Structures are given as C-alpha cells and as structure tokens.
Amino acid sequence: MGPVKNDHARRWMWWFLAALVALQLYFVRELIAAFLLFTLGFALIGGIVLAIVFVKQAGEVSLAWAEPRTRGMTQAARRGMDYIEEFSRKPFRRPRSEPAP
C-alpha cells in the first residue's frame, strides 16, 4: 500500500503545481491585458491632443493666408458699419414736424 499512496501524493503535487502555473499565467495575462488597455487609452488621449494641435496650426495658417485677401472686405464692412452708426444717430422725423395722429 505504500507505493500507491506515494503515487497519489505525487499526483496531487503535480495538480497543485499545474494549478499554480496556470494561476501565474492567468496573472501574467491579466497584467498584459491591463498594459494593453492603458496603452490604448494613452494612445487615444495622445491622438486627440495631436488632432487638436493640428487643427490649431491649420487655423493659424488659414488665417494668415486669408487675412491679406480679405483686407478690402473688412475695410468695406467697417465703412458700412460707420455709415449705419451715423444713420442711426439721425432722427427719423424733422424737429418741427407734427406727430402722427
């Protein structure tokens, strides 16, 4: 009966070692999965920041390009606003006209 009991104990030892290795592999898999998720998260945040920087740069370049080409329109718009402001200061009726009944 001695050798059978020893084989039984050895079998349990191997099962325990296999379970221990499986737990370690599971733990390593979880660490790798967490690392990949954090990497994806940081890459996403970095991509968003990079897109914002590119949009800002494109806006600055487009404004620098458009500013000399629209100078005439802005001057005309300012003259129009000055005309409207001057027109709005004038009274609608003449000073000595009779009020409407």
Coordinates of N, CA and C in Angstrom, one line a residue:
M1 N 0.8 -1.2 0.0 CA 0.0 0.0 0.0 C 0.9 1.3 0.0
G2 N 2.1 1.2 0.3 CA 3.0 2.3 0.4 C 3.2 3.0 -1.0
P3 N 3.5 2.2 -2.1 CA 3.7 2.9 -3.3 C 2.5 3.6 -3.9
V4 N 1.3 3.0 -3.7 CA 0.1 3.6 -4.2 C -0.2 4.9 -3.6
K5 N 0.0 5.0 -2.3 CA -0.2 6.2 -1.5 C 0.8 7.3 -2.0
N6 N 2.0 6.9 -2.2 CA 3.1 7.8 -2.7 C 2.7 8.3 -4.1
D7 N 2.2 7.5 -5.0 CA 1.8 7.9 -6.3 C 0.6 8.9 -6.2
H8 N -0.3 8.7 -5.3 CA -1.4 9.5 -5.1 C -0.9 10.9 -4.6
A9 N 0.0 11.0 -3.7 CA 0.5 12.2 -3.2 C 1.3 13.0 -4.4
R10 N 2.0 12.2 -5.2 CA 2.8 12.8 -6.3 C 1.8 13.4 -7.3
R11 N 0.7 12.7 -7.5 CA -0.3 13.1 -8.5 C -0.9 14.5 -8.0
W12 N -1.3 14.5 -6.7 CA -1.8 15.8 -6.1 C -0.7 16.9 -6.2
M13 N 0.5 16.6 -6.0 CA 1.6 17.6 -6.1 C 1.6 18.2 -7.5
W14 N 1.5 17.3 -8.5 CA 1.6 17.8 -9.9 C 0.3 18.6 -10.2
W15 N -0.8 18.2 -9.7 CA -2.0 19.0 -9.9 C -1.9 20.4 -9.3
F16 N -1.3 20.4 -8.1 CA -1.1 21.7 -7.4 C -0.1 22.6 -8.2
L17 N 1.0 22.0 -8.7 CA 2.0 22.7 -9.4 C 1.3 23.2 -10.8
A18 N 0.5 22.4 -11.4 CA -0.1 22.8 -12.6 C -1.1 24.0 -12.4
A19 N -1.8 23.9 -11.3 CA -2.8 25.0 -10.9 C -2.0 26.3 -10.6
L20 N -0.8 26.1 -9.9 CA 0.0 27.3 -9.6 C 0.5 27.9 -10.8
V21 N 1.0 27.1 -11.8 CA 1.5 27.7 -13.0 C 0.3 28.3 -13.8
A22 N -0.8 27.7 -13.8 CA -2.0 28.3 -14.5 C -2.4 29.6 -13.9
L23 N -2.3 29.7 -12.5 CA -2.6 31.0 -11.9 C -1.6 32.0 -12.3
Q24 N -0.4 31.6 -12.3 CA 0.7 32.6 -12.7 C 0.5 33.0 -14.1
L25 N 0.1 32.1 -15.0 CA -0.1 32.5 -16.4 C -1.3 33.4 -16.5
Y26 N -2.4 33.1 -15.7 CA -3.5 34.0 -15.7 C -3.2 35.4 -15.2
F27 N -2.4 35.4 -14.2 CA -2.0 36.7 -13.6 C -1.1 37.5 -14.7
V28 N -0.3 36.8 -15.4 CA 0.5 37.5 -16.4 C -0.4 37.9 -17.5
R29 N -1.3 37.1 -17.9 CA -2.3 37.5 -18.9 C -3.1 38.8 -18.5
E30 N -3.5 38.8 -17.3 CA -4.2 40.0 -16.8 C -3.3 41.2 -16.8
L31 N -2.1 41.1 -16.4 CA -1.1 42.2 -16.5 C -0.9 42.7 -17.9
I32 N -0.8 41.8 -18.8 CA -0.6 42.1 -20.2 C -1.9 42.8 -20.8
A33 N -3.0 42.3 -20.4 CA -4.3 42.9 -20.8 C -4.4 44.3 -20.3
A34 N -4.1 44.5 -19.0 CA -4.2 45.8 -18.4 C -3.2 46.8 -19.1
F35 N -2.0 46.3 -19.4 CA -1.0 47.1 -20.0 C -1.5 47.5 -21.4
L36 N -2.1 46.6 -22.1 CA -2.6 46.9 -23.5 C -3.8 47.9 -23.4
L37 N -4.6 47.8 -22.4 CA -5.7 48.7 -22.2 C -5.2 50.1 -21.9
F38 N -4.3 50.2 -21.0 CA -3.7 51.5 -20.7 C -3.0 52.1 -21.9
T39 N -2.3 51.3 -22.6 CA -1.6 51.7 -23.8 C -2.6 52.3 -24.8
L40 N -3.7 51.6 -25.0 CA -4.8 52.1 -26.0 C -5.4 53.4 -25.4
G41 N -5.6 53.5 -24.1 CA -6.2 54.7 -23.6 C -5.2 55.9 -23.7
F42 N -3.9 55.7 -23.4 CA -3.0 56.8 -23.6 C -2.8 57.2 -25.1
A43 N -2.9 56.2 -26.0 CA -2.7 56.4 -27.4 C -4.0 57.3 -27.9
L44 N -5.1 56.9 -27.4 CA -6.3 57.7 -27.7 C -6.2 59.1 -27.2
I45 N -5.8 59.3 -26.0 CA -5.7 60.6 -25.5 C -4.6 61.4 -26.2
G46 N -3.5 60.8 -26.5 CA -2.5 61.4 -27.3 C -3.0 61.8 -28.7
G47 N -3.7 60.9 -29.3 CA -4.3 61.2 -30.7 C -5.2 62.4 -30.6
I48 N -6.0 62.5 -29.6 CA -7.0 63.6 -29.5 C -6.2 64.9 -29.3
V49 N -5.2 64.9 -28.5 CA -4.3 66.1 -28.3 C -3.6 66.5 -29.6
L50 N -3.1 65.5 -30.3 CA -2.4 65.7 -31.5 C -3.4 66.3 -32.6
A51 N -4.6 65.8 -32.6 CA -5.6 66.4 -33.5 C -5.9 67.8 -33.2
I52 N -6.0 68.1 -31.9 CA -6.3 69.5 -31.5 C -5.2 70.4 -31.9
V53 N -3.9 70.0 -31.7 CA -2.8 70.8 -32.1 C -2.8 71.0 -33.6
F54 N -3.1 69.9 -34.4 CA -3.1 70.1 -35.9 C -4.2 71.1 -36.3
V55 N -5.4 71.0 -35.7 CA -6.5 71.9 -36.0 C -6.1 73.3 -35.7
K56 N -5.4 73.5 -34.6 CA -5.0 74.9 -34.2 C -4.0 75.4 -35.2
Q57 N -3.0 74.6 -35.6 CA -2.0 75.0 -36.5 C -2.6 75.3 -37.9
A58 N -3.6 74.5 -38.3 CA -4.2 74.7 -39.6 C -5.0 76.0 -39.5
G59 N -5.7 76.3 -38.4 CA -6.4 77.5 -38.3 C -5.5 78.7 -38.4
E60 N -4.3 78.7 -37.7 CA -3.4 79.8 -37.8 C -2.9 80.0 -39.2
V61 N -2.6 78.9 -39.9 CA -2.1 79.0 -41.3 C -3.2 79.6 -42.2
S62 N -4.4 79.1 -42.0 CA -5.5 79.6 -42.9 C -5.8 81.1 -42.6
L63 N -5.8 81.5 -41.3 CA -6.0 82.9 -41.0 C -4.9 83.8 -41.6
A64 N -3.6 83.3 -41.5 CA -2.5 84.1 -42.1 C -2.7 84.1 -43.6
W65 N -3.2 83.1 -44.2 CA -3.4 83.1 -45.7 C -4.6 84.0 -46.1
A66 N -5.7 84.0 -45.3 CA -6.9 84.7 -45.6 C -6.8 86.2 -45.3
E67 N -6.0 86.6 -44.3 CA -6.0 88.0 -43.9 C -5.7 89.0 -44.9
P68 N -4.6 88.8 -45.7 CA -4.4 89.8 -46.8 C -5.4 89.8 -47.9
R69 N -6.0 88.7 -48.1 CA -7.0 88.6 -49.2 C -8.4 89.2 -48.8
T70 N -8.6 89.3 -47.5 CA -9.9 89.9 -47.1 C -9.8 91.3 -46.6
R71 N -8.7 91.9 -46.7 CA -8.5 93.3 -46.2 C -9.4 94.2 -46.8
G72 N -9.7 94.1 -48.1 CA -10.6 95.1 -48.7 C -12.0 94.9 -48.2
M73 N -12.4 93.6 -48.0 CA -13.8 93.4 -47.5 C -14.0 93.9 -46.1
T74 N -12.9 93.8 -45.3 CA -13.0 94.3 -43.9 C -13.1 95.8 -43.9
Q75 N -12.4 96.4 -44.7 CA -12.4 97.9 -44.8 C -13.8 98.3 -45.3
A76 N -14.4 97.6 -46.2 CA -15.7 98.0 -46.7 C -16.8 97.7 -45.6
A77 N -16.6 96.7 -44.8 CA -17.5 96.4 -43.7 C -17.4 97.4 -42.7
R78 N -16.2 97.9 -42.4 CA -16.1 99.0 -41.4 C -16.7 100.3 -41.9
R79 N -16.5 100.6 -43.1 CA -17.2 101.8 -43.7 C -18.7 101.7 -43.6
G80 N -19.2 100.5 -43.9 CA -20.7 100.2 -43.8 C -21.2 100.4 -42.4
M81 N -20.4 99.9 -41.4 CA -20.8 100.0 -40.0 C -20.8 101.5 -39.6
D82 N -19.8 102.2 -40.0 CA -19.7 103.7 -39.7 C -20.9 104.4 -40.3
Y83 N -21.3 104.0 -41.5 CA -22.5 104.6 -42.2 C -23.7 104.3 -41.4
I84 N -23.9 103.0 -41.0 CA -25.1 102.6 -40.3 C -25.1 103.4 -38.9
E85 N -24.0 103.5 -38.3 CA -24.0 104.2 -37.0 C -24.3 105.7 -37.2
E86 N -23.8 106.3 -38.2 CA -24.1 107.7 -38.4 C -25.6 107.8 -38.8
F87 N -26.2 106.9 -39.6 CA -27.6 107.0 -40.0 C -28.5 106.8 -38.8
S88 N -28.1 105.9 -37.8 CA -28.9 105.6 -36.7 C -29.0 106.8 -35.7
R89 N -28.0 107.7 -35.8 CA -28.0 108.9 -34.9 C -29.0 110.0 -35.4
K90 N -29.3 110.0 -36.6 CA -30.2 111.0 -37.2 C -31.6 110.6 -36.7
P91 N -32.4 111.7 -36.4 CA -33.8 111.4 -36.0 C -34.6 111.0 -37.3
F92 N -35.6 110.2 -37.0 CA -36.5 109.8 -38.1 C -37.4 110.9 -38.6
R93 N -37.8 111.8 -37.7 CA -38.7 112.9 -38.1 C -37.9 114.2 -38.0
R94 N -38.4 115.2 -38.7 CA -37.8 116.5 -38.6 C -38.2 117.1 -37.3
P95 N -37.4 118.0 -36.8 CA -37.6 118.5 -35.4 C -39.0 119.2 -35.3
R96 N -39.5 119.9 -36.3 CA -40.7 120.7 -36.1 C -41.9 120.0 -36.8
S97 N -41.8 118.8 -37.2 CA -42.9 118.1 -37.8 C -43.9 117.7 -36.8
E98 N -45.2 117.6 -37.3 CA -46.2 117.2 -36.4 C -46.2 115.7 -36.1
P99 N -46.5 115.3 -34.9 CA -46.6 113.9 -34.6 C -47.8 113.2 -35.4
A100 N -47.6 112.0 -35.6 CA -48.7 111.3 -36.3 C -49.9 111.1 -35.4
P101 N -51.2 111.3 -35.9 CA -52.3 111.2 -35.1 C -52.6 109.8 -34.5

